[in-house]
Amino acid sequence: MPWAKEEDFLELKKKFKDLQIEVKPTITNLHIPKHELIELLKELKQMGYKLFIDHSVVDFPDRSPRFQAFYILYNVDERKRVVVKTWTDGTLPSIEKLWFAGKWAERECYDMFGIQYEGHENLVRAFMWETYQYHPLRKDFPLEGYANEYLPSLNEVMWGENLQGLMNYDRMHTPVPTLEDLEITEKRRLKKKAQLVLNWGPLHPGTHGTMWFLFDLEGERVVQCDVILGQLHRGMEKLAENEMYNQFLVYTDRMDYISALCSNQAWVVAVERLLGIEDLVPEKAKYMRTMMSELQRINSHLLWLGTYALDIGALTIFLYAFKEREKLMDIIEGITGARLTISYPRVGGVRMDLPEGALEVIKAFVKRFPKELKDWETILSRNRVWLRRNVGVGIIQKEDVYFYGLTGAVARGSGVPYDIRKFEPYDAYPWVEFDVPVGENGDVYDRYLVRLEEMRQSLRIIEQCVSKLEKMPKSAPFFAESPDPKKLKLPLDGIGLKVPEGEIYSSGENPRGELGFYIYSTGGVKPYRVKIRPGSMYNLCVYPKLMKDRVIADAVAVLASLDPVVGEIDR
Amino acid sequence: MESLFVQLLVIGIKILVILGVVLGLGAYLTLVERKVAAHIQRRPGPMVVGWHGLLQPLADGLKLITKEDIFPRAGNRFLYNLALVLALVPAVLVFAVVPFGPEFEVFGVKVKPILTDVNVGLLLVFALGSMAVYAIALAGWASNSKYALIGSMRKAGIIVSYEVVITFAVMGPVILAGTLSTYEIVQQQINQKLWYIWLQPIAFVVYMFAMLAETGRVPFDIQEAEAELVTGFTVEYGGIKFGLFPLVEWYVEVLSLSAIAVVLFLGGWSPINIPFLGFIDPLFFLGPLSPFVWFILKVALLFLFVLWLHWTLPRYRIDQITETAWKVMLPLTFVNLVLTAVLAPIVWR
């Protein structure tokens, strides 16, 4: 775990008298009073901790001050991570000047905890509508919400049908937004400057989900643009606080529903690291998890390629890609029993052993797939229409990667070799060989090439995993055994898995960027607070900047190249 | 008196045949397109309704006709419906000047297989072609939807650009033939023993580009652009009204412009040409039917070429399309015009 050491901050200690450095095996915290926070962050940014990872708060209703805010930063050159923490009672200075991504994180905190940010340019709610009264992630907000709105069924209103028996549910519900509420939300987001405001979404084929874009258009040129999120908000973080560690695994499926296995893996590894049992997990399980999540990565990139080509008008590639994707789904289904929401890994290993013949099927796929990939490249990569639509569109500079907190293929397309699989290897990644492709110009075309190359690299990883797994005996364990079952119960179904006090930030390389989990545990079977770092959301936050002064036709190309998944953005 | 009656009868039959063929074929071309697209995409396409989906167009038509007629609340109903008429009528009218074959005689009556052999046939074609822009602009405006409006503005921009280009592109063949009558142009090509594509390759390529642009086919299908604008100007139309626009744009117009391309560049109904030497007809055994078959064959080939492009390529952006028109295509056609003027005496002799 590449956390920063205490000696890295000795210089800072001289400058900031109140700075406290806390080094634990799972995390390195810098505690600072609120008034010195911005100064410290500035200093850290100059020291090289310039990639913004995440920011949120933890709510302690019994304490005063009540909220503990944390800022996770990363030093890409020295591969070190650090967490800055401060206490507050409801106000914080805004970091939007330092990191734009912080602006979105602050919106989310304002939405979920009601933290006021001083100096924030436009503090609006991130997910809920503007007239919503509560702050759902506060500990005093009940899990079931406040049912204070009378909402009878449509049948009851129109035909006076009385609902009987089990159908006779409660008419009182948690509030839902009305059209007026949505209008207020929209107005708060964007002040009209140009000819017309185009509502692009929430339901639109080009948005890859339920995102609501507002384009202020002058002719076809986008003057300004904003996003309204939250159409798919399910309160994952609230749910995580009320579920056991293993139960939350199934919710990670539903976050980035296209790459469920990778999300599962990231969560499982985070919990394992928190428990300190990473080394106990048998080698076979590690190789299996790695192989499966690489299959899922190809699967996810195929969906991206298909929809991306579809957005730019090449319908045929979409069907080609989906044909291959179908085969991958079949492989995954054969091994895990599920196609979309998989939940295959478990804390301590995987759910079940590989079925017979699975490796042969995967080998056949790995052998055939590069030919398909080459075919598609022949159709697209040097196609003049394709080049004109992609080259020079949506350029992200290297500095913007840090400023906007971009990760994943988007960061790599701009020439930042930020890959968690290399930087903080988990599972079998330290033992396999693969390259990290990076782009040069950071335009849409580079991101496209990076993702294509990533599929090839994934194939390499899968090949190595398969050859390793073939050599392993069939009886090799696929689940960890607890060294001391009295102290640490480690069942396959995860019931009774107790996690000691502690906190951790651990992340995995998802196809859509870094998916991180900040887990704060006060002991017991449930986490006290889980902050999910959605790669898609921070990747999306650069979008309004990229779309400035471009036309709508570029909107789809740029959006698809950022490749967001709403399930992960909204959580 | 009798001859007038016969003439009217002949014209009536021609109208019926053309309308039937064009609209019927237009409907069936949807099936062709779906089959071609399916095979390009490695899938079977419609297989359920009839043998290999042969009755699919009927089923589609039935479905579209029986659908609810939806109208946007704040739209303009008159313009909304007028747009449909304006789209369909000029597109079909173009076939009035398409010559399907040489003159023949039935029951002692000489029949030209062309509805009206006016001596400004080509002019009529492009005049009617420009009418399409009204239909689309009206459809976009009357729908009272931002998406429809943007889609129709895009299309209008394209048509304005490519009208100029296509007009200059056909100047070459017109100079070589010395006439604007479509029937005469084909006759000239047969007399001169020369398909004009041999001397006008640039004009042909430009014409094909413009044809794709005007009919909204890939790579110029930005007015539909389902990923950005859903379906552009047809977004507020429903049922058969929605079905008519693609039918007109993608099939009837592609057919008519392909037919004009065949007339201008590929020698109409004449068989395979060896420049300046003569014609070879591998289909001689068909006798008097051979010219008609040749004509249909050529149009079908062009149509399939369009489909092939449609299901392979991505699409351009609006500014790139108009840029291509003004900066590349138009100068090319000028060059072509000069070249033609130099070469024309060889052909005239």
mmCIF file of N, CA, C and O in Angstrom, chain B residues 142-206:
data_model
loop_
_atom_site.group_PDB
_atom_site.id
_atom_site.type_symbol
_atom_site.label_atom_id
_atom_site.label_comp_id
_atom_site.label_asym_id
_atom_site.label_seq_id
_atom_site.Cartn_x
_atom_site.Cartn_y
_atom_site.Cartn_z
ATOM 1 N N ALA B 142 -42.962 23.256 -37.950
ATOM 2 C CA ALA B 142 -44.325 23.011 -37.505
ATOM 3 C C ALA B 142 -44.370 22.078 -36.308
ATOM 4 O O ALA B 142 -45.353 22.057 -35.581
ATOM 5 N N SER B 143 -43.313 21.298 -36.084
ATOM 6 C CA SER B 143 -43.336 20.365 -34.963
ATOM 7 C C SER B 143 -43.179 21.065 -33.635
ATOM 8 O O SER B 143 -43.485 20.495 -32.590
ATOM 9 N N ASN B 144 -42.661 22.294 -33.653
ATOM 10 C CA ASN B 144 -42.451 23.044 -32.418
ATOM 11 C C ASN B 144 -41.585 22.255 -31.442
ATOM 12 O O ASN B 144 -41.911 22.095 -30.286
ATOM 13 N N SER B 145 -40.487 21.724 -31.968
ATOM 14 C CA SER B 145 -39.559 21.004 -31.105
ATOM 15 C C SER B 145 -38.150 21.445 -31.455
ATOM 16 O O SER B 145 -37.835 21.679 -32.617
ATOM 17 N N LYS B 146 -37.317 21.577 -30.414
ATOM 18 C CA LYS B 146 -35.970 22.060 -30.672
ATOM 19 C C LYS B 146 -35.175 21.058 -31.495
ATOM 20 O O LYS B 146 -34.420 21.422 -32.386
ATOM 21 N N TYR B 147 -35.362 19.798 -31.177
ATOM 22 C CA TYR B 147 -34.626 18.778 -31.917
ATOM 23 C C TYR B 147 -34.996 18.806 -33.389
ATOM 24 O O TYR B 147 -34.147 18.756 -34.265
ATOM 25 N N ALA B 148 -36.318 18.886 -33.639
ATOM 26 C CA ALA B 148 -36.777 18.896 -35.023
ATOM 27 C C ALA B 148 -36.248 20.122 -35.747
ATOM 28 O O ALA B 148 -35.823 20.054 -36.908
ATOM 29 N N LEU B 149 -36.242 21.235 -35.054
ATOM 30 C CA LEU B 149 -35.790 22.478 -35.679
ATOM 31 C C LEU B 149 -34.312 22.388 -36.043
ATOM 32 O O LEU B 149 -33.915 22.713 -37.176
ATOM 33 N N ILE B 150 -33.504 21.904 -35.100
ATOM 34 C CA ILE B 150 -32.072 21.788 -35.390
ATOM 35 C C ILE B 150 -31.848 20.833 -36.551
ATOM 36 O O ILE B 150 -31.071 21.107 -37.471
ATOM 37 N N GLY B 151 -32.574 19.710 -36.531
ATOM 38 C CA GLY B 151 -32.431 18.743 -37.613
ATOM 39 C C GLY B 151 -32.771 19.345 -38.949
ATOM 40 O O GLY B 151 -32.048 19.171 -39.936
ATOM 41 N N SER B 152 -33.876 20.099 -39.001
ATOM 42 C CA SER B 152 -34.289 20.640 -40.289
ATOM 43 C C SER B 152 -33.343 21.738 -40.745
ATOM 44 O O SER B 152 -33.073 21.880 -41.942
ATOM 45 N N MET B 153 -32.790 22.497 -39.796
ATOM 46 C CA MET B 153 -31.835 23.540 -40.192
ATOM 47 C C MET B 153 -30.578 22.916 -40.777
ATOM 48 O O MET B 153 -30.011 23.389 -41.757
ATOM 49 N N ARG B 154 -30.148 21.817 -40.152
ATOM 50 C CA ARG B 154 -28.977 21.112 -40.675
ATOM 51 C C ARG B 154 -29.218 20.673 -42.108
ATOM 52 O O ARG B 154 -28.407 20.900 -42.999
ATOM 53 N N LYS B 155 -30.383 20.070 -42.308
ATOM 54 C CA LYS B 155 -30.693 19.544 -43.639
ATOM 55 C C LYS B 155 -30.772 20.686 -44.651
ATOM 56 O O LYS B 155 -30.279 20.571 -45.780
ATOM 57 N N ALA B 156 -31.399 21.782 -44.227
ATOM 58 C CA ALA B 156 -31.507 22.913 -45.147
ATOM 59 C C ALA B 156 -30.119 23.406 -45.534
ATOM 60 O O ALA B 156 -29.847 23.685 -46.712
ATOM 61 N N GLY B 157 -29.232 23.465 -44.546
ATOM 62 C CA GLY B 157 -27.863 23.892 -44.830
ATOM 63 C C GLY B 157 -27.196 22.998 -45.852
ATOM 64 O O GLY B 157 -26.540 23.472 -46.789
ATOM 65 N N ILE B 158 -27.396 21.712 -45.690
ATOM 66 C CA ILE B 158 -26.769 20.772 -46.618
ATOM 67 C C ILE B 158 -27.335 20.952 -48.015
ATOM 68 O O ILE B 158 -26.603 21.010 -49.003
ATOM 69 N N ILE B 159 -28.664 21.032 -48.097
ATOM 70 C CA ILE B 159 -29.276 21.080 -49.427
ATOM 71 C C ILE B 159 -28.859 22.340 -50.159
ATOM 72 O O ILE B 159 -28.529 22.307 -51.350
ATOM 73 N N VAL B 160 -28.803 23.455 -49.431
ATOM 74 C CA VAL B 160 -28.385 24.704 -50.063
ATOM 75 C C VAL B 160 -26.979 24.551 -50.634
ATOM 76 O O VAL B 160 -26.681 24.961 -51.753
ATOM 77 N N SER B 161 -26.085 23.909 -49.853
ATOM 78 C CA SER B 161 -24.712 23.750 -50.333
ATOM 79 C C SER B 161 -24.652 22.817 -51.532
ATOM 80 O O SER B 161 -23.995 23.101 -52.535
ATOM 81 N N TYR B 162 -25.333 21.690 -51.411
ATOM 82 C CA TYR B 162 -25.132 20.667 -52.427
ATOM 83 C C TYR B 162 -25.966 20.882 -53.675
ATOM 84 O O TYR B 162 -25.673 20.305 -54.707
ATOM 85 N N GLU B 163 -27.021 21.720 -53.590
ATOM 86 C CA GLU B 163 -27.754 22.071 -54.809
ATOM 87 C C GLU B 163 -26.802 22.704 -55.816
ATOM 88 O O GLU B 163 -26.813 22.386 -57.010
ATOM 89 N N VAL B 164 -25.980 23.629 -55.310
ATOM 90 C CA VAL B 164 -25.030 24.320 -56.188
ATOM 91 C C VAL B 164 -24.069 23.311 -56.797
ATOM 92 O O VAL B 164 -23.831 23.294 -58.015
ATOM 93 N N VAL B 165 -23.541 22.448 -55.942
ATOM 94 C CA VAL B 165 -22.538 21.491 -56.399
ATOM 95 C C VAL B 165 -23.118 20.552 -57.446
ATOM 96 O O VAL B 165 -22.518 20.318 -58.495
ATOM 97 N N ILE B 166 -24.304 20.036 -57.155
ATOM 98 C CA ILE B 166 -24.878 19.028 -58.060
ATOM 99 C C ILE B 166 -25.212 19.661 -59.405
ATOM 100 O O ILE B 166 -25.045 19.047 -60.458
ATOM 101 N N THR B 167 -25.629 20.924 -59.372
ATOM 102 C CA THR B 167 -25.961 21.583 -60.629
ATOM 103 C C THR B 167 -24.717 21.740 -61.498
ATOM 104 O O THR B 167 -24.753 21.484 -62.707
ATOM 105 N N PHE B 168 -23.621 22.135 -60.860
ATOM 106 C CA PHE B 168 -22.389 22.275 -61.646
ATOM 107 C C PHE B 168 -21.866 20.917 -62.095
ATOM 108 O O PHE B 168 -21.253 20.800 -63.165
ATOM 109 N N ALA B 169 -22.110 19.880 -61.276
ATOM 110 C CA ALA B 169 -21.617 18.556 -61.643
ATOM 111 C C ALA B 169 -22.288 18.042 -62.907
ATOM 112 O O ALA B 169 -21.642 17.435 -63.761
ATOM 113 N N VAL B 170 -23.589 18.312 -63.057
ATOM 114 C CA VAL B 170 -24.280 17.776 -64.234
ATOM 115 C C VAL B 170 -24.053 18.642 -65.465
ATOM 116 O O VAL B 170 -24.461 18.268 -66.563
ATOM 117 N N MET B 171 -23.400 19.778 -65.300
ATOM 118 C CA MET B 171 -23.098 20.620 -66.461
ATOM 119 C C MET B 171 -22.276 19.860 -67.486
ATOM 120 O O MET B 171 -22.457 20.010 -68.695
ATOM 121 N N GLY B 172 -21.328 19.046 -67.010
ATOM 122 C CA GLY B 172 -20.457 18.302 -67.914
ATOM 123 C C GLY B 172 -21.231 17.467 -68.917
ATOM 124 O O GLY B 172 -21.150 17.699 -70.133
ATOM 125 N N PRO B 173 -22.019 16.501 -68.423
ATOM 126 C CA PRO B 173 -22.820 15.703 -69.346
ATOM 127 C C PRO B 173 -23.723 16.548 -70.227
ATOM 128 O O PRO B 173 -23.917 16.231 -71.412
ATOM 129 N N VAL B 174 -24.253 17.631 -69.668
ATOM 130 C CA VAL B 174 -25.166 18.468 -70.461
ATOM 131 C C VAL B 174 -24.417 19.086 -71.633
ATOM 132 O O VAL B 174 -24.907 19.112 -72.763
ATOM 133 N N ILE B 175 -23.187 19.554 -71.356
ATOM 134 C CA ILE B 175 -22.395 20.139 -72.448
ATOM 135 C C ILE B 175 -22.113 19.090 -73.511
ATOM 136 O O ILE B 175 -22.269 19.324 -74.718
ATOM 137 N N LEU B 176 -21.722 17.906 -73.067
ATOM 138 C CA LEU B 176 -21.380 16.848 -74.020
ATOM 139 C C LEU B 176 -22.582 16.456 -74.860
ATOM 140 O O LEU B 176 -22.465 16.210 -76.067
ATOM 141 N N ALA B 177 -23.746 16.397 -74.211
ATOM 142 C CA ALA B 177 -24.933 15.973 -74.952
ATOM 143 C C ALA B 177 -25.564 17.122 -75.704
ATOM 144 O O ALA B 177 -26.234 16.908 -76.708
ATOM 145 N N GLY B 178 -25.378 18.329 -75.219
ATOM 146 C CA GLY B 178 -25.965 19.484 -75.881
ATOM 147 C C GLY B 178 -27.460 19.588 -75.707
ATOM 148 O O GLY B 178 -28.134 20.242 -76.491
ATOM 149 N N THR B 179 -27.990 18.931 -74.691
ATOM 150 C CA THR B 179 -29.427 19.036 -74.467
ATOM 151 C C THR B 179 -29.736 18.852 -72.992
ATOM 152 O O THR B 179 -28.928 18.279 -72.259
ATOM 153 N N LEU B 180 -30.912 19.334 -72.578
ATOM 154 C CA LEU B 180 -31.330 19.144 -71.187
ATOM 155 C C LEU B 180 -32.371 18.035 -71.065
ATOM 156 O O LEU B 180 -32.725 17.633 -69.969
ATOM 157 N N SER B 181 -32.852 17.550 -72.193
ATOM 158 C CA SER B 181 -33.865 16.508 -72.149
ATOM 159 C C SER B 181 -33.216 15.181 -71.748
ATOM 160 O O SER B 181 -32.197 14.786 -72.315
ATOM 161 N N THR B 182 -33.795 14.541 -70.749
ATOM 162 C CA THR B 182 -33.173 13.314 -70.248
ATOM 163 C C THR B 182 -33.155 12.227 -71.322
ATOM 164 O O THR B 182 -32.183 11.490 -71.471
ATOM 165 N N TYR B 183 -34.261 12.137 -72.087
ATOM 166 C CA TYR B 183 -34.337 11.106 -73.119
ATOM 167 C C TYR B 183 -33.256 11.339 -74.163
ATOM 168 O O TYR B 183 -32.542 10.427 -74.582
ATOM 169 N N GLU B 184 -33.088 12.616 -74.541
ATOM 170 C CA GLU B 184 -32.100 12.955 -75.566
ATOM 171 C C GLU B 184 -30.674 12.700 -75.085
ATOM 172 O O GLU B 184 -29.805 12.313 -75.851
ATOM 173 N N ILE B 185 -30.420 12.939 -73.777
ATOM 174 C CA ILE B 185 -29.074 12.716 -73.246
ATOM 175 C C ILE B 185 -28.668 11.263 -73.432
ATOM 176 O O ILE B 185 -27.562 10.940 -73.875
ATOM 177 N N VAL B 186 -29.612 10.358 -73.140
ATOM 178 C CA VAL B 186 -29.307 8.938 -73.320
ATOM 179 C C VAL B 186 -29.094 8.639 -74.798
ATOM 180 O O VAL B 186 -28.135 7.951 -75.185
ATOM 181 N N GLN B 187 -29.970 9.192 -75.627
ATOM 182 C CA GLN B 187 -29.838 8.971 -77.073
ATOM 183 C C GLN B 187 -28.475 9.425 -77.560
ATOM 184 O O GLN B 187 -27.802 8.747 -78.346
ATOM 185 N N GLN B 188 -28.035 10.597 -77.063
ATOM 186 C CA GLN B 188 -26.739 11.130 -77.466
ATOM 187 C C GLN B 188 -25.613 10.189 -77.071
ATOM 188 O O GLN B 188 -24.674 9.976 -77.838
ATOM 189 N N GLN B 189 -25.738 9.644 -75.862
ATOM 190 C CA GLN B 189 -24.670 8.736 -75.415
ATOM 191 C C GLN B 189 -24.607 7.520 -76.309
ATOM 192 O O GLN B 189 -23.532 7.009 -76.626
ATOM 193 N N ILE B 190 -25.797 7.058 -76.738
ATOM 194 C CA ILE B 190 -25.803 5.887 -77.621
ATOM 195 C C ILE B 190 -25.242 6.269 -78.985
ATOM 196 O O ILE B 190 -24.420 5.539 -79.566
ATOM 197 N N ASN B 191 -25.623 7.439 -79.480
ATOM 198 C CA ASN B 191 -25.124 7.874 -80.782
ATOM 199 C C ASN B 191 -23.617 8.092 -80.764
ATOM 200 O O ASN B 191 -22.915 7.720 -81.696
ATOM 201 N N GLN B 192 -23.151 8.710 -79.652
ATOM 202 C CA GLN B 192 -21.711 8.999 -79.573
ATOM 203 C C GLN B 192 -20.909 7.784 -79.126
ATOM 204 O O GLN B 192 -19.689 7.837 -79.005
ATOM 205 N N LYS B 193 -21.618 6.682 -78.842
ATOM 206 C CA LYS B 193 -20.980 5.450 -78.364
ATOM 207 C C LYS B 193 -20.101 5.714 -77.146
ATOM 208 O O LYS B 193 -18.966 5.264 -77.072
ATOM 209 N N LEU B 194 -20.628 6.451 -76.213
ATOM 210 C CA LEU B 194 -19.812 6.851 -75.070
ATOM 211 C C LEU B 194 -20.694 7.065 -73.858
ATOM 212 O O LEU B 194 -21.587 7.889 -73.885
ATOM 213 N N TRP B 195 -20.401 6.287 -72.789
ATOM 214 C CA TRP B 195 -20.999 6.652 -71.508
ATOM 215 C C TRP B 195 -20.235 7.862 -70.995
ATOM 216 O O TRP B 195 -19.007 7.871 -71.030
ATOM 217 N N TYR B 196 -20.941 8.833 -70.468
ATOM 218 C CA TYR B 196 -20.239 10.052 -70.078
ATOM 219 C C TYR B 196 -19.377 9.864 -68.834
ATOM 220 O O TYR B 196 -18.547 10.710 -68.526
ATOM 221 N N ILE B 197 -19.547 8.744 -68.140
ATOM 222 C CA ILE B 197 -18.696 8.543 -66.958
ATOM 223 C C ILE B 197 -17.236 8.441 -67.368
ATOM 224 O O ILE B 197 -16.332 8.826 -66.630
ATOM 225 N N TRP B 198 -16.985 7.963 -68.587
ATOM 226 C CA TRP B 198 -15.578 7.822 -69.020
ATOM 227 C C TRP B 198 -14.907 9.190 -69.135
ATOM 228 O O TRP B 198 -13.716 9.308 -68.880
ATOM 229 N N LEU B 199 -15.660 10.170 -69.537
ATOM 230 C CA LEU B 199 -15.068 11.509 -69.641
ATOM 231 C C LEU B 199 -15.345 12.366 -68.419
ATOM 232 O O LEU B 199 -14.726 13.403 -68.248
ATOM 233 N N GLN B 200 -16.298 11.940 -67.607
ATOM 234 C CA GLN B 200 -16.709 12.768 -66.479
ATOM 235 C C GLN B 200 -16.556 12.044 -65.138
ATOM 236 O O GLN B 200 -17.467 12.093 -64.312
ATOM 237 N N PRO B 201 -15.426 11.401 -64.882
ATOM 238 C CA PRO B 201 -15.342 10.689 -63.595
ATOM 239 C C PRO B 201 -15.460 11.631 -62.404
ATOM 240 O O PRO B 201 -16.104 11.299 -61.405
ATOM 241 N N ILE B 202 -14.875 12.833 -62.545
ATOM 242 C CA ILE B 202 -14.940 13.779 -61.423
ATOM 243 C C ILE B 202 -16.387 14.154 -61.157
ATOM 244 O O ILE B 202 -16.868 14.119 -60.024
ATOM 245 N N ALA B 203 -17.081 14.495 -62.244
ATOM 246 C CA ALA B 203 -18.479 14.897 -62.093
ATOM 247 C C ALA B 203 -19.289 13.783 -61.470
ATOM 248 O O ALA B 203 -20.154 14.021 -60.626
ATOM 249 N N PHE B 204 -18.993 12.539 -61.852
ATOM 250 C CA PHE B 204 -19.750 11.410 -61.322
ATOM 251 C C PHE B 204 -19.538 11.278 -59.808
ATOM 252 O O PHE B 204 -20.488 11.118 -59.051
ATOM 253 N N VAL B 205 -18.263 11.368 -59.397
ATOM 254 C CA VAL B 205 -17.980 11.246 -57.966
ATOM 255 C C VAL B 205 -18.662 12.372 -57.196
ATOM 256 O O VAL B 205 -19.314 12.140 -56.163
ATOM 257 N N VAL B 206 -18.535 13.572 -57.718
ATOM 258 C CA VAL B 206 -19.173 14.713 -57.051
ATOM 259 C C VAL B 206 -20.678 14.506 -56.985
ATOM 260 O O VAL B 206 -21.320 14.762 -55.963
#
